[in-house]
Short mmCIF file of C-alpha atoms and ligand atoms in Angstrom, two decimals:
data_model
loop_
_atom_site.label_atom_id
_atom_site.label_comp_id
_atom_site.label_asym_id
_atom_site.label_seq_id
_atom_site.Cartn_x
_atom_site.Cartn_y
_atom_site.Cartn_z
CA UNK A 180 -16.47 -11.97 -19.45
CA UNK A 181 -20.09 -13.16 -19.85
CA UNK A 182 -21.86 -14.28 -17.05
CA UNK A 183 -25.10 -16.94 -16.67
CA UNK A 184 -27.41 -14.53 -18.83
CA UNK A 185 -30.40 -15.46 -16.41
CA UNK A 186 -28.03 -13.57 -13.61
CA UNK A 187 -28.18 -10.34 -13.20
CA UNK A 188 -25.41 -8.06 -12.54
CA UNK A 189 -26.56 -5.18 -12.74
CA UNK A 190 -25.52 -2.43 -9.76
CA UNK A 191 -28.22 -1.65 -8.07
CA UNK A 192 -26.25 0.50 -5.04
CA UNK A 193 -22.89 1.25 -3.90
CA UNK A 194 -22.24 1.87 -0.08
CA UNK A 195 -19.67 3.22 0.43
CA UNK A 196 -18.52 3.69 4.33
CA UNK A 197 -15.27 5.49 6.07
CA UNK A 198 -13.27 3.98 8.60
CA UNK A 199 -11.00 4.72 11.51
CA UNK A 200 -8.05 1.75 11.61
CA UNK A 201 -5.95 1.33 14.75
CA UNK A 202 -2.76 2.16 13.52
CA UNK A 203 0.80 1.76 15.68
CA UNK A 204 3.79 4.80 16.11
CA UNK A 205 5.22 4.36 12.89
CA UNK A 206 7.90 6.96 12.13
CA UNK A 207 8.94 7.62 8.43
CA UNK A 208 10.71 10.73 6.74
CA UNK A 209 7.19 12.98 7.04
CA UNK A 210 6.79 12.21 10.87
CA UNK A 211 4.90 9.50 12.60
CA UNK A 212 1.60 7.56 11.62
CA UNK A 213 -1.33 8.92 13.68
CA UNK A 214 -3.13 6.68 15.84
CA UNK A 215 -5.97 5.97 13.49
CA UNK A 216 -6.08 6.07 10.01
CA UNK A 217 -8.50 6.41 7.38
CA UNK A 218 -9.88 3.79 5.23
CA UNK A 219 -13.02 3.76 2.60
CA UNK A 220 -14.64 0.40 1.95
CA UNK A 221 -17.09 0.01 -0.93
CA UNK A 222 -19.77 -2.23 -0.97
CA UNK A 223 -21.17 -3.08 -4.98
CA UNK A 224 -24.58 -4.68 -4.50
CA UNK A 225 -26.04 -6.06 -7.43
CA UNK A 226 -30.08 -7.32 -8.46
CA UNK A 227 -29.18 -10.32 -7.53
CA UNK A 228 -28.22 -9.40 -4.10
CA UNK A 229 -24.77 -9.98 -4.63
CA UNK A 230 -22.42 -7.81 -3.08
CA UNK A 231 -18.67 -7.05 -3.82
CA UNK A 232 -15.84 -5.76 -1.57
CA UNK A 233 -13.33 -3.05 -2.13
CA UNK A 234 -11.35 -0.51 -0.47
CA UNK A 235 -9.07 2.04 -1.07
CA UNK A 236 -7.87 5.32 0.65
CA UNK A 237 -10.14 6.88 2.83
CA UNK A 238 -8.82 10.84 3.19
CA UNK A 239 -11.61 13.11 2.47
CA UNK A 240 -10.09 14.09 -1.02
CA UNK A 241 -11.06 10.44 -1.86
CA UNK A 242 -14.13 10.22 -0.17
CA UNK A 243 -15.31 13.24 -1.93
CA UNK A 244 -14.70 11.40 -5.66
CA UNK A 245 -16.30 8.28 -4.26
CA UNK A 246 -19.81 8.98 -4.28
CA UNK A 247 -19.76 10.42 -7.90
CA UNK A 248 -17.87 7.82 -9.15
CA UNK A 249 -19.66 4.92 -7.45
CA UNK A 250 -22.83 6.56 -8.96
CA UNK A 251 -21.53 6.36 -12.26
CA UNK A 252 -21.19 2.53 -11.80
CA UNK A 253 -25.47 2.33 -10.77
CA UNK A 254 -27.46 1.08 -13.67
CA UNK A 255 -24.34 -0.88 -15.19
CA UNK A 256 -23.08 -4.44 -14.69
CA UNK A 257 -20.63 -5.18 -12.90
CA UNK A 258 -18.56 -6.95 -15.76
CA UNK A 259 -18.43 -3.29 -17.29
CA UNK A 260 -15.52 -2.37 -15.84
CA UNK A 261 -14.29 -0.63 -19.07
CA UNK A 262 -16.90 2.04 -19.36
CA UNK A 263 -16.30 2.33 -15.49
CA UNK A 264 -13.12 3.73 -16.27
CA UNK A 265 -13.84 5.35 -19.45
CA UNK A 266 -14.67 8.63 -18.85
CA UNK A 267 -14.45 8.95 -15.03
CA UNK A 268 -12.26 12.03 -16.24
CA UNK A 269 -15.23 14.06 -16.11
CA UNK A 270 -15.97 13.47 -12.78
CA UNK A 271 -14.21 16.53 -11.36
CA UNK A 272 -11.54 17.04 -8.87
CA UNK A 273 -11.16 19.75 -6.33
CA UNK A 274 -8.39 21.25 -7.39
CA UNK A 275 -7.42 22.44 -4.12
CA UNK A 276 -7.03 19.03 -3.17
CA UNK A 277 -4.17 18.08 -5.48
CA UNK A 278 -1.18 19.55 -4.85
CA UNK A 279 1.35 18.73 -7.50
CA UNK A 280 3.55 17.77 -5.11
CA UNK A 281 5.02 14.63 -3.27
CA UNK A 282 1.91 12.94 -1.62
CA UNK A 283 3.24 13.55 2.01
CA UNK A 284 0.17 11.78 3.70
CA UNK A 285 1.28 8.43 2.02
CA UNK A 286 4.07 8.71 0.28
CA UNK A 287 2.72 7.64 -3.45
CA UNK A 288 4.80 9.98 -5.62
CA UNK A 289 3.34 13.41 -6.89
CA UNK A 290 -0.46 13.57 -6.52
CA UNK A 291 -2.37 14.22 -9.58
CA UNK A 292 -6.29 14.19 -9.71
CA UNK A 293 -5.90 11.36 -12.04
CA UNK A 294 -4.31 9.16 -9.45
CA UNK A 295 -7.14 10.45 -7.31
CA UNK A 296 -9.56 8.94 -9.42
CA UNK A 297 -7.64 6.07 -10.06
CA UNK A 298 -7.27 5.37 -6.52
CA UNK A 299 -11.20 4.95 -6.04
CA UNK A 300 -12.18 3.36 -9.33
CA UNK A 301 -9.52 0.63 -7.86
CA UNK A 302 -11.76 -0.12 -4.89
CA UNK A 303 -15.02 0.33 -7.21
CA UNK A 304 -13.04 -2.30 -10.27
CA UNK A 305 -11.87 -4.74 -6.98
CA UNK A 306 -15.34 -4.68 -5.74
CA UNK A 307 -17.03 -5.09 -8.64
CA UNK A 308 -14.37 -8.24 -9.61
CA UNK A 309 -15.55 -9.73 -6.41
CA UNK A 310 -19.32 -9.58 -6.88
CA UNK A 311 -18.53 -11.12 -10.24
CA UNK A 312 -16.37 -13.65 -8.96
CA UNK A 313 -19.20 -14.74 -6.34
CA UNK A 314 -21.79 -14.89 -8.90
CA UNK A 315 -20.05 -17.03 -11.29
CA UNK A 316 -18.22 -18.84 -8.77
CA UNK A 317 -14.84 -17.68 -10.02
CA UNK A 318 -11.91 -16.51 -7.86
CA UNK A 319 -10.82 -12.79 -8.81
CA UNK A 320 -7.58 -14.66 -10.11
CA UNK A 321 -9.79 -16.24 -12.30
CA UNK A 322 -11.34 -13.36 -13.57
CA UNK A 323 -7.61 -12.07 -14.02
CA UNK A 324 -7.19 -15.22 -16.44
CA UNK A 325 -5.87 -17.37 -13.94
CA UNK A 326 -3.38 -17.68 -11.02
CA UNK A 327 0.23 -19.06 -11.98
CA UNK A 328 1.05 -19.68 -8.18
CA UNK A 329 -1.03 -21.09 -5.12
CA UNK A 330 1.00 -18.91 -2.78
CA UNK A 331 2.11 -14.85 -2.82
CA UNK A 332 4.97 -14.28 -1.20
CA UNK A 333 5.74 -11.19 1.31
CA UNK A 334 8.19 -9.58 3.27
CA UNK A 335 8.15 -8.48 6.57
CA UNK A 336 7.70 -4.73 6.40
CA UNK A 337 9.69 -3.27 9.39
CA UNK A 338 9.75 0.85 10.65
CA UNK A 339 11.38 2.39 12.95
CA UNK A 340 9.07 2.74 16.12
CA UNK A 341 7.84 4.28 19.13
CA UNK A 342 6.63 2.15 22.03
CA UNK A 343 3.14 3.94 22.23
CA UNK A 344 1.95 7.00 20.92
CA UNK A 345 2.84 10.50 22.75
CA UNK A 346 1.00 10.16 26.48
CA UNK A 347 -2.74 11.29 26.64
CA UNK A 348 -3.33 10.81 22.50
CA UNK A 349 -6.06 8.09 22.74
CA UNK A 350 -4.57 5.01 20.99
CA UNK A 351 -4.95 1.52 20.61
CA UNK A 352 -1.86 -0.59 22.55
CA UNK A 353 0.05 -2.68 20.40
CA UNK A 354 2.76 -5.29 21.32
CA UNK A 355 5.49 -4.67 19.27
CA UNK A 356 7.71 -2.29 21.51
CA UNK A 357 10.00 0.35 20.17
CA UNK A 358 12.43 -0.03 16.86
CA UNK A 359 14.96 3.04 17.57
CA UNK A 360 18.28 1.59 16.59
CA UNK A 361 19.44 -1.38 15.22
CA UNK A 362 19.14 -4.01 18.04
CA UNK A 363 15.44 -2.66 18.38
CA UNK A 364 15.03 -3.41 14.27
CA UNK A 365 16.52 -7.02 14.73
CA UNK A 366 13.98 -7.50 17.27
CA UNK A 367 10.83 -6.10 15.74
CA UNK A 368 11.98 -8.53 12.32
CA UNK A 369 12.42 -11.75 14.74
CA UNK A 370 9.01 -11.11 15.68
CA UNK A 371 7.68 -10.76 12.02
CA UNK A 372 9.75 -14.50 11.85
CA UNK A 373 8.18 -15.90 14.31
CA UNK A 374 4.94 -14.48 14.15
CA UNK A 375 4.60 -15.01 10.18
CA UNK A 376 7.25 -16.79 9.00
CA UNK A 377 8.50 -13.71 6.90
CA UNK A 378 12.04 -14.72 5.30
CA UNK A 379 12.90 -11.06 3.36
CA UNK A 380 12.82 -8.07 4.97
CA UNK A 381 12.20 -4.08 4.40
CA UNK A 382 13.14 -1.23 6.51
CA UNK A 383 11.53 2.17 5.96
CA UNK A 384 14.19 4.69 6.27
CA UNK A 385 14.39 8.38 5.85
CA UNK A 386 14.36 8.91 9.72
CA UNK A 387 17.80 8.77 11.07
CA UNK A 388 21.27 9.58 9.67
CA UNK A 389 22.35 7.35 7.24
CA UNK A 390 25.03 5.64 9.18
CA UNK A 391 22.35 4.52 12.00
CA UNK A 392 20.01 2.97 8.93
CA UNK A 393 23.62 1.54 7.41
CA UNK A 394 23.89 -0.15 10.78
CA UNK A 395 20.77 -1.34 11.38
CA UNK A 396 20.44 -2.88 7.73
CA UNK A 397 24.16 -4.30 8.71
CA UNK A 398 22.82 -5.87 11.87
CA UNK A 399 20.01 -7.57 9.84
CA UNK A 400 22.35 -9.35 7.56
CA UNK A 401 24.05 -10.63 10.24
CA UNK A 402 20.95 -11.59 12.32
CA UNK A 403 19.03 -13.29 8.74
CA UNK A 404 22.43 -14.07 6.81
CA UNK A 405 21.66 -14.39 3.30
CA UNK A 406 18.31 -13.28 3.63
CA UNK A 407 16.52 -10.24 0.79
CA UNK A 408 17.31 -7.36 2.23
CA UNK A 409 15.84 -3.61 1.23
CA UNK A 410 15.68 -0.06 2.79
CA UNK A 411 13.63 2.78 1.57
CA UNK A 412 14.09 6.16 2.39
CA UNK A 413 11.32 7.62 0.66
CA UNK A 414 13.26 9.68 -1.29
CA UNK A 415 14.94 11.30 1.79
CA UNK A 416 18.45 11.01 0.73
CA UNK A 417 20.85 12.88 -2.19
CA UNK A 418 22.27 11.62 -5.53
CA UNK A 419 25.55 11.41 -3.40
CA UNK A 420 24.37 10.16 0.39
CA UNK A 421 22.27 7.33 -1.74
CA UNK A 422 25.39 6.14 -3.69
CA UNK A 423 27.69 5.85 -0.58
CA UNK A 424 24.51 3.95 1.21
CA UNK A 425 24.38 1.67 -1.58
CA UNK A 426 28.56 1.21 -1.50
CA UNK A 427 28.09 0.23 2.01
CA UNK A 428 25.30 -2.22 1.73
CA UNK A 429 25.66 -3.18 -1.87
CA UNK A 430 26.74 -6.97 -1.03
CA UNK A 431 23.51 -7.05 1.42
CA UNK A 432 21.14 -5.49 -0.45
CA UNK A 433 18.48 -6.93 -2.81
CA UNK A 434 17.64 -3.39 -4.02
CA UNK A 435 17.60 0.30 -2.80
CA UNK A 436 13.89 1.43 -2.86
CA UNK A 437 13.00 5.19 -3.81
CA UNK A 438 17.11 6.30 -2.14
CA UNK A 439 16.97 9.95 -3.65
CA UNK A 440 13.23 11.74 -5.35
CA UNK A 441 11.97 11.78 -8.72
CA UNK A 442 13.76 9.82 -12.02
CA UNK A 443 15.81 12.59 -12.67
CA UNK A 444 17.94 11.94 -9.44
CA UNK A 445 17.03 8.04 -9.57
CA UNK A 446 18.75 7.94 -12.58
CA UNK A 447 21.79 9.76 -11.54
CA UNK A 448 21.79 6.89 -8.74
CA UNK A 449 21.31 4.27 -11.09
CA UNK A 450 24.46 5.46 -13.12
CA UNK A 451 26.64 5.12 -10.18
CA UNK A 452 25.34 1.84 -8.67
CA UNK A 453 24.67 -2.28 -9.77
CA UNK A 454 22.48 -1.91 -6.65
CA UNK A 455 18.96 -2.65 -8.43
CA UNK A 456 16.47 0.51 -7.69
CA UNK A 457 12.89 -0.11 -6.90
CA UNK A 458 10.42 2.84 -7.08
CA UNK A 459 6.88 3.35 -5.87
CA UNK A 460 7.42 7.36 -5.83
CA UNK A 461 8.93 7.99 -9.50
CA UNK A 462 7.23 5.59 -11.10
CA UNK A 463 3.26 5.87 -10.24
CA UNK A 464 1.43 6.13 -13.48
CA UNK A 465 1.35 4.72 -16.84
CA UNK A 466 3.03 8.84 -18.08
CA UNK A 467 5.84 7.98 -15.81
CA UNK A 468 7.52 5.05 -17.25
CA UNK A 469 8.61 5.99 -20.42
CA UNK A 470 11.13 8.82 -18.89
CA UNK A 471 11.91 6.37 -16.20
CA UNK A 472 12.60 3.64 -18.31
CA UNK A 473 14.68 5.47 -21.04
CA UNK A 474 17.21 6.94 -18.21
CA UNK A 475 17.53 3.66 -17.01
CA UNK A 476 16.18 4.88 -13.58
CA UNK A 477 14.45 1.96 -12.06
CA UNK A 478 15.11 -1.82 -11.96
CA UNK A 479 11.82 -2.92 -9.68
CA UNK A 480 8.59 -0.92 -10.05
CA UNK A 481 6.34 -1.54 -7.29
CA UNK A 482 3.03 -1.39 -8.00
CA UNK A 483 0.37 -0.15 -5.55
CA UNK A 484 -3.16 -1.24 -7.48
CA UNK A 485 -4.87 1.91 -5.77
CA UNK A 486 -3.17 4.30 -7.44
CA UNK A 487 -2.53 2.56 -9.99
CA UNK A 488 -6.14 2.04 -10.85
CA UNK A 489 -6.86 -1.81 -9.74
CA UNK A 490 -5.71 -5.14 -10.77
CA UNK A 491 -5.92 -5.46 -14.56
CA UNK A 492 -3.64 -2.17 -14.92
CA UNK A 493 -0.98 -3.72 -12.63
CA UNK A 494 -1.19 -6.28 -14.44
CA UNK A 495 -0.88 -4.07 -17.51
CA UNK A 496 2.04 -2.65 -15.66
CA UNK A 497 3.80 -5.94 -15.24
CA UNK A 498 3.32 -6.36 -18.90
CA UNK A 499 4.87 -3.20 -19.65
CA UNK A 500 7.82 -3.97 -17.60
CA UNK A 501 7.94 -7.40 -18.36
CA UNK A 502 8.49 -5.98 -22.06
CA UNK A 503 11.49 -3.67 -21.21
CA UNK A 504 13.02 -6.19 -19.14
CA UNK A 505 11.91 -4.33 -15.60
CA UNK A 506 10.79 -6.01 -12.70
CA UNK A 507 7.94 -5.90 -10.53
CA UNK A 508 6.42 -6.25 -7.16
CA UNK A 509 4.37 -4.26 -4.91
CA UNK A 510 4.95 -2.44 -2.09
CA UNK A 511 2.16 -1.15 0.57
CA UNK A 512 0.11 1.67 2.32
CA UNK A 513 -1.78 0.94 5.33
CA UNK A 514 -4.59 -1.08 4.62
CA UNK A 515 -6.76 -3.90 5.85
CA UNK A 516 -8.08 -7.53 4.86
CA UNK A 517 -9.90 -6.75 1.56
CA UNK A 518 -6.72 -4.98 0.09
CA UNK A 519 -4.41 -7.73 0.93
CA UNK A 520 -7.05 -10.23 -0.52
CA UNK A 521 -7.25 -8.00 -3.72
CA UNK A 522 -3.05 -7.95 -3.95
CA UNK A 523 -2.70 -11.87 -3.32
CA UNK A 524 -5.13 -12.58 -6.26
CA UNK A 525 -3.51 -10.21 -8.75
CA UNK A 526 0.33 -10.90 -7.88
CA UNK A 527 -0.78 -14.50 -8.10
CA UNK A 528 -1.29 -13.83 -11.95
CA UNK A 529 1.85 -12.19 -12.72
CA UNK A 530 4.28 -14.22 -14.43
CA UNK A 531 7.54 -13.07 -13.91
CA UNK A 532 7.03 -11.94 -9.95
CA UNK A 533 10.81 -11.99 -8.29
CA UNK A 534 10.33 -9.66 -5.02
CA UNK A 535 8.44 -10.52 -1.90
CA UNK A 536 5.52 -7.77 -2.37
CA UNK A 537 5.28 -5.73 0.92
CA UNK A 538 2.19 -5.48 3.18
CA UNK A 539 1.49 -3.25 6.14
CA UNK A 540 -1.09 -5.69 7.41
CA UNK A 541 0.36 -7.33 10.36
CA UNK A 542 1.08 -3.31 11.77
CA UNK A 543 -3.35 -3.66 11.52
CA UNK A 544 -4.35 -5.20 14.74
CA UNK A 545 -8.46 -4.03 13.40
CA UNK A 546 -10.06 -5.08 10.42
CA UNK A 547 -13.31 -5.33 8.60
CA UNK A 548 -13.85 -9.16 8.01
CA UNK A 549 -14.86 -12.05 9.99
CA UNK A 550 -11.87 -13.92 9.48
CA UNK A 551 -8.21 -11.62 9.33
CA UNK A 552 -6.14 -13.00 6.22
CA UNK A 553 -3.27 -15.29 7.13
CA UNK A 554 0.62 -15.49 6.23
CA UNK A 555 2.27 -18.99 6.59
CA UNK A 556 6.30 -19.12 5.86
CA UNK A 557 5.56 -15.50 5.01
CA UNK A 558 3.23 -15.77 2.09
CA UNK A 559 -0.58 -15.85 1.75
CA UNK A 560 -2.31 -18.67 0.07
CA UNK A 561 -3.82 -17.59 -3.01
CA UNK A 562 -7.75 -18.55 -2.53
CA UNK A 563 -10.24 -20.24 -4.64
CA UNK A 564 -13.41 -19.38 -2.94
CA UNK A 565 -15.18 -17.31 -5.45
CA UNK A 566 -14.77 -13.65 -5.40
CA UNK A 567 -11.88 -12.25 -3.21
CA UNK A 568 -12.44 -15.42 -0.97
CA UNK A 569 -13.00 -13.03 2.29
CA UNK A 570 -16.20 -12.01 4.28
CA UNK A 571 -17.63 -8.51 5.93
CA UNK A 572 -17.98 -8.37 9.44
CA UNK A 573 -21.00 -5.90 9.32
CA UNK A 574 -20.59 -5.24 13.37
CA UNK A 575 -16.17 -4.57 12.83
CA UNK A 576 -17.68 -2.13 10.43
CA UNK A 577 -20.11 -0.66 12.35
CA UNK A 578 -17.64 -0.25 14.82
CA UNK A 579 -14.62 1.21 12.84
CA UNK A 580 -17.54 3.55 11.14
CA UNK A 581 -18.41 4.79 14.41
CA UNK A 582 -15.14 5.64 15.17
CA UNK A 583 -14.75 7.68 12.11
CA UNK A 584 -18.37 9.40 12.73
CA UNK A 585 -17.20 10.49 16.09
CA UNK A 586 -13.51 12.01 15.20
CA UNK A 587 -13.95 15.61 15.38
CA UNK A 588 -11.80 15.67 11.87
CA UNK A 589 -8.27 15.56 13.16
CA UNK A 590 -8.27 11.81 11.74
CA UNK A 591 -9.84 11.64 8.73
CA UNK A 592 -7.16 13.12 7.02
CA UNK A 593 -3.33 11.41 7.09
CA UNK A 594 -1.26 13.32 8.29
CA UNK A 595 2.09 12.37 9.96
CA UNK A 596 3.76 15.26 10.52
CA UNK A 597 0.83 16.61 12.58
CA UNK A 598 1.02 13.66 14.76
CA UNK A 599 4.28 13.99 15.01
CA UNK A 600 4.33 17.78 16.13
CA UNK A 601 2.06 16.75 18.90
CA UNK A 602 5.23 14.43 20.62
CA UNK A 603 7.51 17.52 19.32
CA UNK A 604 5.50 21.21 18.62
CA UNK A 605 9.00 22.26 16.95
CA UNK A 606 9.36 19.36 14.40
CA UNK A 607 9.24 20.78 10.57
CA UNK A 608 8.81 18.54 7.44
CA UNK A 609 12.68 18.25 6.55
CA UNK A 610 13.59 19.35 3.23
CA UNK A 611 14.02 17.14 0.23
CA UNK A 612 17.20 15.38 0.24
CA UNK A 613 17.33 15.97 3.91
CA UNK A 614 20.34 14.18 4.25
O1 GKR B 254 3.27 3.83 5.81
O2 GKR B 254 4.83 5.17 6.46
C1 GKR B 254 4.30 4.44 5.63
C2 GKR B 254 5.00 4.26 4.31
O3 GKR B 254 6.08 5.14 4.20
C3 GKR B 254 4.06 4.46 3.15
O4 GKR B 254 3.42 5.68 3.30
C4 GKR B 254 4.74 4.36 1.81
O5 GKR B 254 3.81 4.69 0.83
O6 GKR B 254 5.19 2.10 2.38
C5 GKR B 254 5.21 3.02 1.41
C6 GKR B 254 6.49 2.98 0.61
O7 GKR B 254 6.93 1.90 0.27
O8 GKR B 254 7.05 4.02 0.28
MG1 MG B 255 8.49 2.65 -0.94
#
């Protein structure tokens, strides 16, 4: 991509500033979301005084690859995304920040200090899209080679819930009441209907028995006959409990996502089931998919452009699975305005997009822009403004940065099972299947 040569692009600073998020009592297999949670949002400024938008994960393991990675950016255009990426591997990782293991804090399959790194060169690539964008008045899905639908579609992304967070935690209040059984799901997804317009829905399971998620997916088909529905354990259940689950709820189900952990046991599942799979644990990096694919272990692979390093590798990865006949979509973390805006433009270039992608935004009451991003009949219009098509609020910045300047630590780090010890001191991490 050439720009106007009498433009220039050339990064001239990268700010890059942390931010404590409002976040509601959402409970999932590792506990219960904290009351704030961390987000990083990058600023790419260029000579021209353009700046560009990201954000990604804001944990300190990410904030601590930010700065040498945004540095790495200084001195190069922003249409240089390749050499961005090529060679961030030196940049290195603490390794006592990557554990091998299951990402607890957000559930994004094992963490590897590649997907570290890919997780902030996302915000850096978004960002640097959007200053692009604005200075060749282009849309990102422009940029992308050009949107092949005016509107993304989304589902309504429902949790299990408490009504506030444990008494004298300091919180934000949120309206949605408590989700504890299956009357309290219906409710929290009639509100998602009437508030957006949301026609598919997914529960996040993993949190009580089986049967109880069984009947609260049950009592969703009959509230929304006929409408997509999904649950996702996060990989809480066995080869054996996630077969019978998808027996019960087979004829209601549009797919199972991430029933049992790792392709090994997907694939098992798969073998035993025409309920399609969808994965955002298994199936996380471009290493993964060849296993995955040859076992047969996944149907839907949900891409999640932080991790997977920004929008032109998803929509690498939606070539990839478009090749071996795979679907895609995209699930969610918790983010805010400039993420959603960055998901819209690239799922809006994917050809063969079948799923509702998920979004945790309407659970974000805060956000960093001066206007939130909308959902109408549960999609969000694909925009043409140039760039990412959304705006900084410097003083919601200020603000949320404040926030995370005064936390004493406790927040700047995701951790649900911690906040979840503090309603019950006793409460373990369950073991893997737990049921
Ligand atoms: O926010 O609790 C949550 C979710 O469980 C999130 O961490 C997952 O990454 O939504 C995600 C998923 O689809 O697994
Ligand atoms: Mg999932």
């Amino acid at each position: 991509m050439t720009a106007t040569p009498s433009r220039d692009l050339t990064v001239t600073g990268v700010r890059l500033t942390p931010v404590l998020v409002a976040d509601p009592p959402l409970l999932n297999t590792q506990g219960v979301h904290q009351p704030y949670t961390p987000r990083l949002i990058v600023e790419v400024v260029t000579a021209d005084g353009i700046t560009g938008l990201g954000e990604t994960y804001g944990d300190t393991k990410y904030l601590e690859l930010a700065r040498p990675l945004a540095d790495r950016l200084v001195g190069h255009r922003v249409d240089d995304l390749n050499r961005l990426f090529a060679g961030a591997d030196e940049v290195a990782v603490d390794a006592a920040r990557v554990s091998g293991q299951v990402d607890v804090g957000g559930l994004r399959g094992v963490q590897t200090a590649g997907k570290l790194r890919l997780s902030v060169l996302s915000a850096l690539e978004v960002a640097c899209l959007d200053a692009l964008g604005k200075s060749l008045g282009l849309p990102v899905h422009a940029l992308l080679g050009g949107k092949v639908r005016d509107a993304v579609e989304y589902s309504a992304y429902l949790f299990y819930k408490w009504a506030e967070h444990p008494e004298g935690v300091a919180a934000e209040k949120d309206d949605w009441g408590a989700a504890v059984d299956p009357a309290g799901v219906v409710e929290q997804a009639r509100r998602f209907t009437e508030r957006y317009g949301f026609t598919s829905f997914k529960l996040k399971g993993g949190v009580f028995p089986p049967e109880e998620e069984i009947a609260a997916v049950r009592a969703l088909a009959a509230a929304f006959p006929g409408h997509p529905l999904r649950l996702d354990p996060n990989g809480a259940w066995s080869v054996e409990t996630s077969l019978k689950v998808a027996e019960k709820l087979g004829d209601v189900l549009e797919y199972l996502e991430d029933p049992a952990l790792g392709t090994p046991a997907m694939a098992e599942v798969a073998a035993g089931t025409d309920v399609p799979l969808a994965t955002n644990m298994c199936v996380t990096t471009f290493a993964e998919i060849k296993e995955a694919f040859t076992r047969d272990a996944v149907q839907v692979v949900l891409s999640d452009h932080h991790y997977w390093g920004g929008l032109r590798n998803t929509q690498h990865l939606a070539a990839i699975c478009r090749t071996f006949g795979v679907d895609v979509s995209m699930h969610s973390n918790t983010h805010l305005g400039i993420s959603l805006a960055a998901m819209t433009h690239v799922a809006s270039t994917v050809p063969d997009l079948h799923h509702a992608c998920d979004s945790h935004y309407p659970w974000q009451s805060e956000d960093v822009l001066t206007e939130r991003m909308t959902f109408e009949d549960g999609t969000v219009r694909v925009s043409d403004a140039p760039g990412l098509g959304v705006e900084l609020d410097r003083d919601r910045l200020a603000f949320l940065h404040r926030r995370w300047l005064d936390d004493d630590g406790a927040l700047r780090d995701r951790d649900d099972a911690a906040a979840m010890r503090i309603a019950d001191p006793d409460w373990v991490r369950p073991a893997v299947p737990r049921w």
